Coordinates of C-alpha atoms and ligand atoms in Angstrom, one line a residue:
M1 CA 152.0 79.4 57.5
E2 CA 153.5 76.8 59.6
Y3 CA 157.0 77.4 60.5
Q4 CA 159.1 74.3 61.5
K5 CA 160.9 74.4 64.7
I6 CA 164.3 74.7 63.8
T7 CA 166.0 71.8 64.7
K8 CA 170.2 72.6 66.5
K9 CA 173.8 71.3 66.5
P10 CA 174.1 68.6 69.0
L11 CA 176.6 70.1 71.8
E12 CA 180.0 68.6 70.0
Q13 CA 178.8 69.8 66.9
H14 CA 179.2 74.3 68.5
A15 CA 182.3 75.7 67.4
V16 CA 181.8 77.4 70.6
K17 CA 179.9 74.9 73.8
P18 CA 176.8 76.6 75.3
N19 CA 177.4 76.8 78.6
L20 CA 173.7 75.2 78.7
K21 CA 174.5 71.6 78.0
D22 CA 171.6 69.4 78.8
Y23 CA 168.5 71.2 79.7
P24 CA 166.4 68.0 81.2
E25 CA 169.1 67.6 83.9
A26 CA 169.6 71.7 84.2
I27 CA 166.8 71.6 85.6
K28 CA 166.9 69.4 87.7
E29 CA 170.0 69.7 89.4
W30 CA 169.4 73.7 89.4
S31 CA 170.4 75.7 92.6
W32 CA 170.1 79.0 93.5
D33 CA 172.8 78.1 96.2
Q34 CA 175.8 76.5 94.0
V35 CA 175.2 79.2 91.3
S36 CA 175.8 82.1 93.2
W37 CA 178.5 80.4 95.2
E38 CA 180.5 80.7 92.0
L39 CA 179.9 85.7 92.5
D40 CA 182.4 86.7 94.9
W41 CA 180.6 87.8 97.9
F42 CA 182.0 89.2 101.2
D43 CA 179.8 86.7 104.0
K44 CA 177.6 84.6 103.0
D45 CA 175.0 87.5 103.5
H46 CA 176.7 90.1 101.8
L47 CA 177.5 91.1 98.4
N48 CA 177.7 94.6 96.9
I49 CA 176.3 94.4 92.8
A50 CA 179.3 97.2 91.5
H51 CA 182.0 94.8 93.2
V52 CA 180.3 91.2 91.9
A53 CA 180.4 92.5 88.6
I54 CA 183.4 94.5 88.5
D55 CA 186.2 94.9 91.6
A56 CA 185.6 90.5 91.6
H57 CA 187.1 90.7 88.5
L58 CA 190.4 92.4 89.5
K59 CA 191.5 89.7 90.8
T60 CA 192.5 87.0 88.4
N61 CA 193.6 88.0 84.6
R62 CA 190.2 89.8 83.6
R63 CA 191.9 93.4 85.2
N64 CA 192.9 95.0 82.1
K65 CA 190.4 93.2 80.2
K66 CA 188.2 96.1 78.7
A67 CA 185.3 96.5 79.8
L68 CA 183.1 98.4 78.0
I69 CA 183.6 99.9 74.7
W70 CA 181.6 102.5 74.0
E71 CA 180.7 104.7 70.8
S72 CA 179.2 108.3 70.8
K73 CA 176.2 109.2 67.7
K74 CA 179.3 110.9 66.3
G75 CA 182.0 107.8 65.8
E76 CA 184.0 109.0 68.7
G77 CA 185.4 106.2 71.0
E78 CA 186.3 104.9 74.3
E79 CA 187.4 101.8 76.2
Y80 CA 187.9 101.2 79.5
T81 CA 188.8 98.5 81.2
F82 CA 187.7 96.4 84.6
L83 CA 190.5 98.1 86.2
E84 CA 189.5 102.0 85.4
L85 CA 185.7 101.1 85.6
S86 CA 186.7 100.3 89.3
R87 CA 188.6 103.5 89.4
L88 CA 186.6 105.5 88.5
S89 CA 183.6 104.3 90.1
N90 CA 185.6 104.1 93.8
K91 CA 185.4 107.8 93.0
F92 CA 182.1 108.1 92.0
A93 CA 181.4 106.3 95.2
N94 CA 184.0 109.5 97.8
A95 CA 181.9 112.2 95.0
L96 CA 178.4 110.8 96.4
V97 CA 179.1 110.0 100.1
N98 CA 182.2 112.8 101.3
E99 CA 180.5 115.9 98.9
M100 CA 176.6 114.9 98.7
G101 CA 176.0 112.9 101.9
V102 CA 174.9 110.2 100.6
Q103 CA 174.5 107.0 103.0
K104 CA 173.4 103.9 102.4
G105 CA 169.4 103.4 100.8
D106 CA 169.7 106.4 99.7
R107 CA 168.7 107.3 96.2
V108 CA 170.6 108.5 93.3
F109 CA 168.2 108.4 90.1
F110 CA 169.9 109.7 87.0
F111 CA 169.0 111.2 83.4
L112 CA 171.2 110.7 81.3
E113 CA 172.1 109.6 78.0
R114 CA 173.8 106.3 77.1
V115 CA 176.7 107.7 77.8
P116 CA 180.3 106.1 80.0
E117 CA 179.3 108.0 82.7
I118 CA 175.8 106.9 83.4
Y119 CA 177.5 103.5 83.8
I120 CA 180.0 104.5 85.8
A121 CA 178.5 106.9 88.4
I122 CA 175.9 103.9 89.3
L123 CA 178.5 101.2 89.9
G124 CA 179.5 103.8 92.1
T125 CA 176.5 105.0 93.6
L126 CA 176.0 100.7 94.0
K127 CA 179.7 101.2 95.6
A128 CA 178.0 103.5 97.8
G129 CA 175.5 101.5 99.4
G130 CA 172.6 103.8 97.3
V131 CA 169.6 102.7 95.2
I132 CA 170.3 103.5 91.5
G133 CA 167.4 104.7 89.7
P134 CA 167.9 105.1 85.6
L135 CA 165.0 107.6 83.8
F136 CA 164.7 107.9 79.7
S137 CA 167.1 110.6 78.6
A138 CA 163.5 110.8 76.1
F139 CA 161.3 111.9 79.1
G140 CA 159.8 114.5 79.8
P141 CA 159.2 116.6 83.0
D142 CA 156.6 115.2 84.0
A143 CA 157.7 111.1 84.2
V144 CA 160.4 112.5 85.5
K145 CA 158.8 114.4 88.4
D146 CA 157.0 111.3 89.0
R147 CA 158.9 109.1 89.4
V148 CA 162.4 110.8 91.1
G149 CA 159.3 112.7 93.1
D150 CA 157.4 109.1 94.4
S151 CA 161.0 107.8 95.3
E152 CA 161.7 111.2 97.1
A153 CA 166.0 110.7 95.9
K154 CA 168.7 112.7 97.2
V155 CA 170.7 112.5 94.3
L156 CA 170.2 113.0 90.0
I157 CA 173.0 113.0 87.8
T158 CA 172.3 114.6 84.4
S159 CA 173.2 116.8 82.0
P160 CA 172.8 120.4 81.5
S161 CA 170.7 120.3 78.3
L162 CA 168.6 117.5 79.5
K163 CA 168.3 119.7 83.3
K164 CA 167.2 123.0 81.0
K165 CA 164.6 120.4 80.0
I166 CA 162.9 119.8 83.3
V167 CA 163.9 123.3 85.8
E168 CA 160.4 124.0 85.9
V169 CA 159.8 120.4 88.5
I170 CA 163.2 121.0 90.7
P171 CA 161.1 122.9 92.8
E172 CA 158.5 120.3 93.1
L173 CA 160.7 117.9 94.3
P174 CA 161.2 119.0 97.7
A175 CA 163.9 115.7 98.3
L176 CA 166.5 116.2 95.4
K177 CA 168.9 118.3 97.7
H178 CA 172.3 117.5 95.0
I179 CA 172.3 117.8 90.6
I180 CA 175.5 116.4 89.1
L181 CA 175.9 117.7 86.2
V182 CA 177.8 115.8 83.4
N183 CA 179.5 118.6 80.4
R184 CA 180.3 115.9 77.9
G185 CA 181.1 119.4 75.4
E186 CA 178.3 121.1 76.2
G187 CA 180.4 124.2 77.3
K188 CA 179.3 124.9 81.0
A189 CA 176.5 126.6 81.4
N190 CA 175.6 128.6 84.4
L191 CA 174.2 126.5 86.6
D192 CA 174.6 126.5 90.2
D193 CA 175.1 122.6 90.5
P194 CA 178.9 120.8 90.6
Y195 CA 179.8 119.5 87.5
Y196 CA 180.6 115.4 87.2
D197 CA 184.2 116.2 85.7
E198 CA 185.0 118.1 88.7
L199 CA 183.9 116.1 91.5
M200 CA 185.5 113.1 89.9
A201 CA 189.2 115.9 89.5
N202 CA 188.7 115.7 93.5
A203 CA 188.0 112.3 94.7
S204 CA 190.2 109.5 95.5
E205 CA 190.8 106.5 93.6
S206 CA 190.2 104.1 97.0
F207 CA 187.0 103.5 98.3
D208 CA 186.4 100.9 100.7
I209 CA 182.9 99.1 98.9
V210 CA 179.9 99.7 101.7
K211 CA 179.0 95.4 102.7
T212 CA 175.8 95.4 101.2
H213 CA 173.3 92.7 102.2
K214 CA 171.6 90.9 100.4
E215 CA 168.7 92.0 100.5
D216 CA 170.0 95.6 101.1
H217 CA 167.6 97.5 98.1
A218 CA 169.5 98.3 95.5
I219 CA 167.9 99.0 91.7
M220 CA 164.3 101.2 91.7
H221 CA 162.9 100.9 87.5
Y222 CA 159.3 101.8 87.5
T223 CA 157.0 100.7 85.7
S224 CA 153.8 100.6 84.0
G225 CA 150.7 99.5 85.6
T226 CA 146.6 100.6 84.1
T227 CA 145.4 102.4 87.6
G228 CA 148.0 105.6 88.6
K229 CA 151.5 106.8 88.1
P230 CA 154.0 104.3 87.2
K231 CA 155.0 102.4 90.6
G232 CA 158.3 101.9 91.4
A233 CA 159.9 97.7 91.2
V234 CA 162.5 97.8 93.9
H235 CA 164.9 95.2 93.1
V236 CA 167.9 93.8 95.7
H237 CA 172.1 93.2 95.8
E238 CA 170.9 89.6 95.5
A239 CA 169.3 90.0 92.1
V240 CA 173.3 90.1 90.7
V241 CA 173.1 85.9 90.8
G242 CA 170.1 86.4 88.8
H243 CA 171.9 88.7 86.2
Y244 CA 174.5 86.8 86.1
A245 CA 172.7 82.7 86.1
T246 CA 170.8 83.8 83.0
A247 CA 173.9 85.8 81.4
K248 CA 175.3 82.7 81.5
Y249 CA 172.9 80.1 80.3
V250 CA 170.7 82.7 78.0
L251 CA 173.0 85.1 76.6
D252 CA 175.3 81.7 76.6
L253 CA 178.4 84.6 77.4
H254 CA 182.4 83.4 77.4
E255 CA 184.9 84.8 77.8
G256 CA 186.3 85.9 74.8
D257 CA 181.9 87.3 73.5
V258 CA 181.9 90.6 72.1
Y259 CA 179.1 91.4 73.0
W260 CA 176.1 94.1 72.2
C261 CA 172.8 95.1 74.3
T262 CA 170.7 97.9 72.2
A263 CA 168.4 98.3 76.3
D264 CA 168.9 101.8 77.6
P265 CA 170.4 102.0 80.6
G266 CA 166.4 103.2 81.4
W267 CA 164.6 99.8 80.8
V268 CA 165.0 97.2 83.5
T269 CA 166.7 95.5 79.8
G270 CA 170.0 97.9 79.8
T271 CA 170.8 97.7 83.8
S272 CA 170.4 93.6 84.5
Y273 CA 171.9 92.6 80.8
G274 CA 173.3 95.9 80.0
M275 CA 175.5 96.5 82.7
F276 CA 175.6 93.4 85.5
G277 CA 174.8 90.4 83.7
P278 CA 177.2 90.9 81.5
W279 CA 179.7 92.0 83.6
S280 CA 179.3 89.5 86.2
N281 CA 180.2 86.5 83.6
G282 CA 183.5 89.4 83.1
A283 CA 182.5 89.6 79.9
T284 CA 183.5 92.3 76.7
Q285 CA 180.2 95.4 76.5
V286 CA 179.9 97.8 73.4
V287 CA 177.5 100.1 73.2
Y288 CA 176.3 102.8 71.0
E289 CA 175.1 106.4 72.3
G290 CA 172.4 106.3 69.5
G291 CA 169.6 105.0 68.9
F292 CA 168.0 103.1 65.8
S293 CA 169.7 103.2 62.6
A294 CA 169.9 99.8 60.4
K295 CA 172.6 101.7 58.7
H296 CA 174.8 103.0 61.6
W297 CA 173.7 99.4 63.2
Y298 CA 174.9 96.9 60.7
S299 CA 177.7 98.4 60.9
F300 CA 178.3 99.0 64.3
L301 CA 177.7 94.4 64.5
E302 CA 180.3 93.8 62.1
R303 CA 183.0 96.5 63.1
K304 CA 183.2 95.7 66.7
K305 CA 182.8 92.5 65.9
V306 CA 180.0 91.0 68.3
T307 CA 179.6 87.3 69.4
V308 CA 175.9 88.2 71.3
W309 CA 174.0 90.0 70.3
Y310 CA 170.6 90.9 73.0
T311 CA 167.9 93.4 70.9
A312 CA 164.4 93.7 70.6
P313 CA 161.1 93.0 68.1
T314 CA 160.2 96.1 67.1
A315 CA 164.0 96.8 66.0
I316 CA 164.6 93.7 64.7
R317 CA 161.2 94.4 62.0
M318 CA 162.6 97.8 61.4
L319 CA 165.2 95.7 60.4
M320 CA 163.7 93.6 58.4
K321 CA 161.9 96.8 56.7
A322 CA 165.0 98.2 55.5
G323 CA 165.5 95.4 53.0
N324 CA 168.0 92.4 52.3
E325 CA 170.7 94.4 50.7
L326 CA 171.9 96.2 53.1
P327 CA 172.9 94.2 55.5
R328 CA 174.4 92.3 52.6
Q329 CA 177.0 94.1 52.2
H330 CA 178.1 93.9 55.2
S331 CA 179.3 89.9 57.6
F332 CA 179.0 89.4 60.5
D333 CA 180.8 86.0 61.1
P334 CA 181.4 85.9 64.7
L335 CA 177.6 86.6 65.6
R336 CA 176.9 83.3 66.6
H337 CA 174.8 84.1 69.0
L338 CA 171.0 86.4 68.9
C339 CA 168.6 86.9 71.7
S340 CA 165.5 89.7 71.7
V341 CA 163.4 90.5 74.8
G342 CA 160.6 92.7 75.1
E343 CA 157.4 92.4 73.2
P344 CA 156.2 89.1 71.1
L345 CA 158.8 88.0 68.6
N346 CA 156.8 87.5 65.1
P347 CA 158.1 84.0 64.1
E348 CA 159.4 85.4 60.9
A349 CA 161.1 87.9 62.1
V350 CA 163.2 85.0 64.4
V351 CA 163.6 82.8 60.9
W352 CA 164.9 86.1 59.3
G353 CA 168.2 86.1 61.3
K354 CA 168.9 82.5 60.1
E355 CA 168.2 84.4 56.9
I356 CA 170.5 87.4 57.3
F357 CA 173.6 86.3 60.7
G358 CA 173.0 82.7 60.2
N359 CA 171.2 82.6 63.2
A360 CA 168.2 82.2 64.5
F361 CA 166.8 85.8 66.5
H362 CA 166.2 83.6 70.9
D363 CA 163.1 84.6 72.6
N364 CA 162.8 85.7 75.9
W365 CA 160.4 87.1 78.3
W366 CA 161.2 88.4 81.4
Q367 CA 159.2 91.7 83.1
T368 CA 161.0 94.9 85.3
E369 CA 159.3 93.2 88.5
T370 CA 160.5 90.1 88.3
G371 CA 164.7 91.3 87.8
S372 CA 166.2 88.7 85.4
I373 CA 165.1 86.3 81.7
M374 CA 162.2 83.8 83.5
I375 CA 161.3 81.7 80.2
A376 CA 163.9 80.9 76.7
N377 CA 165.2 80.0 74.3
Y378 CA 168.6 78.2 74.1
P379 CA 171.1 78.0 72.7
I380 CA 171.3 74.0 73.2
Q381 CA 167.0 73.6 71.9
D382 CA 165.3 73.6 69.2
I383 CA 163.2 76.9 68.8
K384 CA 159.5 76.7 67.7
P385 CA 159.1 80.1 66.3
G386 CA 156.9 82.5 67.7
S387 CA 157.0 80.7 71.3
M388 CA 158.6 82.2 74.1
G389 CA 160.7 78.9 74.7
R390 CA 160.8 77.3 78.2
P391 CA 161.6 78.2 81.8
F392 CA 164.9 79.1 83.4
P393 CA 166.1 76.3 85.1
G394 CA 165.3 77.7 88.6
I395 CA 162.1 78.7 87.7
E396 CA 158.5 77.4 88.0
A397 CA 156.8 78.7 85.5
G398 CA 152.6 77.8 85.2
I399 CA 149.1 79.0 83.3
V400 CA 146.6 79.0 85.9
D401 CA 142.9 80.6 85.6
D402 CA 140.8 83.3 87.1
D403 CA 141.0 81.3 90.6
F404 CA 144.3 80.5 89.8
N405 CA 144.7 77.2 90.2
E406 CA 146.9 75.5 87.5
L407 CA 146.2 74.7 84.2
S408 CA 147.0 71.9 82.5
H409 CA 148.8 72.3 78.5
G410 CA 146.3 73.7 76.1
N411 CA 145.2 75.6 77.7
E412 CA 144.7 79.4 77.0
G413 CA 145.5 81.4 81.6
N414 CA 147.3 83.5 83.3
L415 CA 150.7 83.3 83.2
A416 CA 152.1 82.6 86.9
L417 CA 155.5 82.3 88.2
K418 CA 156.8 80.4 92.0
P419 CA 158.3 83.3 93.4
G420 CA 161.7 83.0 95.6
W421 CA 164.2 83.9 92.7
P422 CA 167.5 85.9 93.7
S423 CA 166.4 88.6 91.1
M424 CA 162.2 88.6 91.7
F425 CA 161.3 92.2 93.0
R426 CA 160.7 92.5 96.5
T427 CA 158.2 95.5 96.5
Y428 CA 157.3 98.2 95.0
W429 CA 158.4 101.9 96.3
K430 CA 156.1 102.7 99.4
K431 CA 153.2 100.2 97.4
D432 CA 153.1 96.6 99.8
D433 CA 149.7 96.6 99.4
L434 CA 150.3 96.3 95.5
Y435 CA 152.8 94.5 95.5
Q436 CA 151.2 91.5 97.8
S437 CA 148.7 91.9 95.4
R438 CA 150.2 90.3 92.7
F439 CA 151.0 86.7 94.9
R440 CA 148.1 84.2 94.9
K441 CA 147.5 80.7 95.9
G442 CA 151.2 79.9 96.4
W443 CA 151.4 81.8 92.8
Y444 CA 153.2 85.4 91.2
I445 CA 150.5 86.3 89.0
T446 CA 152.8 88.4 85.8
G447 CA 149.8 90.0 84.2
D448 CA 150.2 88.6 81.3
R449 CA 148.2 85.1 79.5
A450 CA 150.0 82.6 77.7
K451 CA 150.2 79.1 77.3
R452 CA 151.8 76.1 77.7
D453 CA 152.5 73.4 74.8
E454 CA 152.9 69.4 75.2
E455 CA 156.4 70.1 75.2
G456 CA 156.3 72.4 78.2
Y457 CA 157.3 75.3 75.7
Y458 CA 155.4 78.2 76.7
W459 CA 153.7 81.4 73.7
F460 CA 152.6 84.8 74.0
V461 CA 149.1 86.1 74.2
G462 CA 148.4 88.9 75.1
R463 CA 148.7 90.7 78.5
T464 CA 145.1 90.9 81.7
D465 CA 146.2 94.5 81.7
D466 CA 145.2 98.0 79.3
V467 CA 149.0 98.8 79.6
I468 CA 150.2 99.9 75.8
N469 CA 153.9 97.8 74.9
T470 CA 154.6 100.3 72.3
A471 CA 158.3 99.1 70.5
G472 CA 158.6 97.6 73.9
H473 CA 158.5 100.1 75.8
L474 CA 155.0 99.7 78.4
V475 CA 153.1 103.0 78.7
G476 CA 150.3 103.4 81.4
P477 CA 147.2 105.1 79.7
F478 CA 146.2 106.3 83.0
E479 CA 149.2 108.4 82.6
V480 CA 149.3 109.9 78.9
E481 CA 145.1 110.2 79.8
S482 CA 146.6 111.9 83.0
V483 CA 148.6 115.0 80.6
L484 CA 145.7 115.0 77.6
I485 CA 143.3 116.5 80.2
E486 CA 145.8 118.8 81.6
H487 CA 145.7 120.0 78.0
P488 CA 143.2 123.0 77.3
A489 CA 141.1 122.7 75.3
V490 CA 140.6 118.6 76.0
A491 CA 137.2 117.9 78.4
E492 CA 138.2 113.7 78.4
A493 CA 140.8 111.6 77.2
G494 CA 140.6 107.5 76.3
V495 CA 144.1 106.0 75.5
I496 CA 144.1 102.2 74.2
G497 CA 147.0 100.2 72.9
K498 CA 146.2 100.1 69.1
P499 CA 147.9 97.2 66.5
D500 CA 151.2 98.0 64.5
P501 CA 152.8 95.9 61.8
I502 CA 156.4 97.1 63.2
A503 CA 155.8 98.2 66.9
M504 CA 153.2 96.7 67.9
E505 CA 150.9 98.6 69.4
V506 CA 150.4 102.9 68.9
V507 CA 148.6 104.5 71.3
K508 CA 146.0 105.6 70.6
A509 CA 144.0 108.9 72.2
F510 CA 140.0 109.3 72.0
V511 CA 140.0 112.8 73.3
S512 CA 135.9 115.0 72.9
L513 CA 136.9 118.8 73.6
K514 CA 135.6 121.4 75.9
D515 CA 132.7 123.8 74.4
D516 CA 135.2 126.6 72.8
Y517 CA 137.0 124.1 71.2
A518 CA 135.8 122.4 67.4
P519 CA 138.6 119.6 66.4
S520 CA 140.9 120.1 63.2
E521 CA 144.6 119.1 62.5
E522 CA 146.3 121.6 64.4
L523 CA 145.4 120.8 67.6
R524 CA 146.0 117.6 67.1
H525 CA 149.0 117.8 66.6
D526 CA 149.1 120.9 69.6
I527 CA 147.7 117.8 71.8
Q528 CA 150.6 115.1 70.3
K529 CA 153.0 117.8 71.6
F530 CA 151.6 118.2 74.0
V531 CA 152.2 114.8 75.9
M532 CA 155.4 114.2 74.1
K533 CA 156.7 117.6 75.8
R534 CA 156.0 116.6 79.1
L535 CA 155.9 112.6 79.1
S536 CA 158.1 111.3 76.2
S537 CA 157.9 110.4 72.1
A538 CA 156.5 106.8 73.3
A539 CA 153.9 107.9 75.4
A540 CA 152.6 110.2 72.8
P541 CA 149.5 109.6 71.3
R542 CA 150.0 108.8 67.6
E543 CA 146.9 108.9 66.3
I544 CA 143.7 111.2 68.2
E545 CA 140.2 110.9 67.3
F546 CA 137.7 113.3 68.7
I547 CA 134.4 112.1 69.8
S548 CA 131.8 113.8 71.3
T549 CA 131.6 112.0 74.5
L550 CA 133.6 109.0 75.9
P551 CA 132.0 105.8 77.2
K552 CA 131.7 105.5 81.2
T553 CA 131.1 103.5 83.7
R554 CA 128.4 104.8 85.4
S555 CA 130.8 105.6 88.7
G556 CA 132.5 107.3 85.6
K557 CA 135.2 105.9 85.2
I558 CA 136.6 105.7 81.2
M559 CA 135.8 102.5 79.4
R560 CA 138.7 101.1 78.0
R561 CA 138.2 98.7 76.8
L562 CA 134.6 99.6 74.7
L563 CA 136.8 101.9 72.7
K564 CA 139.0 99.7 71.5
A565 CA 137.2 97.1 70.8
K566 CA 135.3 100.2 68.3
E567 CA 138.4 100.8 67.1
L568 CA 138.9 97.0 66.0
G569 CA 135.4 96.5 65.5
L570 CA 134.9 94.0 67.5
P571 CA 131.6 93.1 70.0
L572 CA 131.3 95.3 72.4
G573 CA 130.5 92.9 75.0
D574 CA 128.7 93.7 78.0
T575 CA 127.5 96.6 78.6
S576 CA 125.3 96.8 81.9
T577 CA 128.2 99.3 83.7
M578 CA 127.8 101.3 81.3
E579 CA 126.4 105.2 81.8
E580 CA 123.7 106.5 80.0
D581 CA 123.5 108.4 77.3
Ligands
AMP601 P1 158.5 95.3 81.3 O1 158.7 95.3 82.6 O2 158.3 97.2 80.5 O3 159.9 94.5 81.0 O4 157.8 95.1 80.1 C1 157.5 93.4 80.8 C2 156.6 92.9 80.2 O5 155.6 93.4 77.9 C3 155.6 91.5 79.5 O6 154.6 91.4 81.1 C4 155.4 91.3 78.5 O7 153.8 92.2 78.4 C5 155.8 92.5 77.4 N1 157.2 91.2 77.4 C6 158.4 91.1 77.2 N2 159.2 90.2 76.7 C7 158.1 90.0 76.0 C8 158.5 88.7 74.9 N3 159.4 88.3 74.8 N4 157.5 88.0 74.0 C9 156.1 88.2 74.4 N5 155.8 89.3 75.6 C10 156.9 90.1 75.8

């Protein structure tokens, strides 16, 4: 089915005037310097993300405005003003500096549910000059060990039950000096580590924020590649300029908005747009601690009177699957702007937004490395359902061939960006060669394939590597294969992404067994459970196929390409480098 362009009303007919009033004009006039002057710098070279996001508002009439409205899985609520977040994060910064000896540049990691303490502690760490590293609470011990180990984090903030989950790998993390336990009604487990509440009770409410340089490291998010373990993309304090500008012009945040970002803080969207972007714009955020539930999400949108909502395609498709009866029992009148990111957003989902919420979903594209939204649909611009939209002002995008020469519109190629925006990652932690390899002929090569049409809209085609995007989580096949072969029954393993109507892709593993083992349902479940426990449920293969041998190159590398072609019933292509039987 062909989807018609969704035509937007002219500016004067918008009840809330979009911040981005004229796209071509903004492209022409854009200056990162100018936008950065809207923020509160210490001087021309120094700023601190936590200051810009929170403390800068204390000088304004937002001082007592609600910054965070939180609801627990059980339905309890807590609210924090900008002033309260400022004081609490000061306390946490004092605890880190005075009790843990945290200094500028030290890595502080977070392995915690979506509770208020994670927001407070992240802000406090940034104030203390530390580098934050948020992890998904769904991670298993291996996933945590790889990231905390590689970053040589000095402090880990977690909860008693999450600590128990990873206790076996802690001795393998020699750089980790302190663990802080956030105890939300779990009772005091018999653990030696200090408790968050006790540290906070003893800490002063005033703290002199570290005057970080704009190029000082601030944020690390681990992201998966085709080969090797996940790598830490490092962002600097200046990144907040990008978070601020894109939250203002793409999410279109205004003073009176109630904004909901459904992303977990373990994902870059959960920090750029679940903390720094909205707060640097002085917006009120609502946060729901729990995961996806169609019933709860609709009720949350209605009860909290959400006006701007940022979510992800898999969640939208799951809402669609739950049927249209449920949303029709609610009223979403205040909801005026809907955005989506993380995977391709199918045109049906864009249009469904209009049917149910009176507004289409605005797809946008970016990645961990870019730090902020790069390509987007804007409130003032017509939407072509299925397209990611057009480059953000100040961002030059292009499609290049495999020799990195630019292609004209209509041609499929590598999606590339001209480097130099504030939230761009500055390196992969301790892997600078890999970082450098992402730049070719003056372009940053994103690893995605796309097309640009004659009106400058970008259309996603696919990834150039084997990385699997399952419900917006990037899963590196190598990571999963490494865990699979640790299972006592597994001899060899190859992992691919298998297309899925809801999650876009699911992880599928091809496994050959050691001589003493025979395929069985029980073994299949045992292997699935093994990966789920060690890595995470997202990484655990949804399907396992037992095969006698895996296709390999002569040098012994598993040919995932062939596994995928076989799975999809596609031609096998060039097999000249394949190992002979
Ligand atoms: P991550 O670094 O985990 O945020 O994943 C980034 C990757 O997700 C991108 O390189 C794309 O492959 C994919 N992605 C993100 N947003 C979109 C989108 N709007 N459409 C298609 N793919 C997307």
